[in-house]
XYZ file of C-alpha atoms in Angstrom:
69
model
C 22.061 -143.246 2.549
C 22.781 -143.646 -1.133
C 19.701 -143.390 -3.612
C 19.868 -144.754 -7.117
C 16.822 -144.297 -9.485
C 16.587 -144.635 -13.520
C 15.362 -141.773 -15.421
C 12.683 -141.636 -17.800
C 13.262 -138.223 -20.032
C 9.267 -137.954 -19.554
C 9.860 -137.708 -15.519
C 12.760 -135.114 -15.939
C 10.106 -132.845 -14.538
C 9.970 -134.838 -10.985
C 13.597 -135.680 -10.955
C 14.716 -131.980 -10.660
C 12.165 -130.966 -8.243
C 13.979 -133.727 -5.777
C 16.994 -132.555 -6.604
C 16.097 -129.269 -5.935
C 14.516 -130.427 -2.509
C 17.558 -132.615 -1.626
C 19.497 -129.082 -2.379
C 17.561 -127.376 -0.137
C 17.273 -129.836 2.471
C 21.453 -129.683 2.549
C 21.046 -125.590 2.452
C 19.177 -125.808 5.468
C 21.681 -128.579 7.176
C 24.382 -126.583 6.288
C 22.978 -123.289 7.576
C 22.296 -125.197 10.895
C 25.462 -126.600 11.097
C 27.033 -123.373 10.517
C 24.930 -121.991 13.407
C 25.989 -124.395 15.876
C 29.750 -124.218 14.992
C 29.228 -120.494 15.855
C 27.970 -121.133 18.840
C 30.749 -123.340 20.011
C 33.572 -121.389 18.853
C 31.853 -118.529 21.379
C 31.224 -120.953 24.133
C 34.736 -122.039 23.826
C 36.156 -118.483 23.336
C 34.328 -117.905 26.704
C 35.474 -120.673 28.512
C 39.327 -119.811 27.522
C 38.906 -116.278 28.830
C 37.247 -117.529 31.993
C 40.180 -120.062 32.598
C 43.400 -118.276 31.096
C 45.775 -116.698 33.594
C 45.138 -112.410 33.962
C 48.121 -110.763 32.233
C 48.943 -107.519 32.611
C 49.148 -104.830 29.998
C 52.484 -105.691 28.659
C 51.147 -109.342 28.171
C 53.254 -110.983 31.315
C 50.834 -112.987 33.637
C 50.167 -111.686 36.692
C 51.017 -115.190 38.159
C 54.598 -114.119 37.547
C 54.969 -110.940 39.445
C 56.847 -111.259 42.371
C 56.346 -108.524 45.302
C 59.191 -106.558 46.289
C 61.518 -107.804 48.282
């Protein structure tokens, strides 16, 4: 994906203006990206408190309480 170009001083002009649209194109990537990650991290925050074992207020799991003899 590598793009290699000479530069005439007289096309400075067009040279930044792809720059600047390559910079915004990896703003825009980024942003998405960024987005997305998000969104995991909540699906998977989700999916841990669906799955982990209930603990009581102290922090022991309830899996561990035994009933009285």
């Amino acid at each position: 994906m590598s793009e290699s170009f000479s530069v005439d001083l007289d096309d400075l002009d067009e040279v930044t203006a792809r720059i600047r649209g390559y910079q915004d194109y990896l703003t825009d990537a980024l942003a998405e990206l960024q987005q997305r990650i998000g969104e995991l991290n909540s699906s998977w925050r989700a999916w841990q408190q669906r799955h982990s074992p209930k603990r009581t207020a102290t922090g022991v799991p309830l899996c561990q309480i035994s009933a009285p003899p």
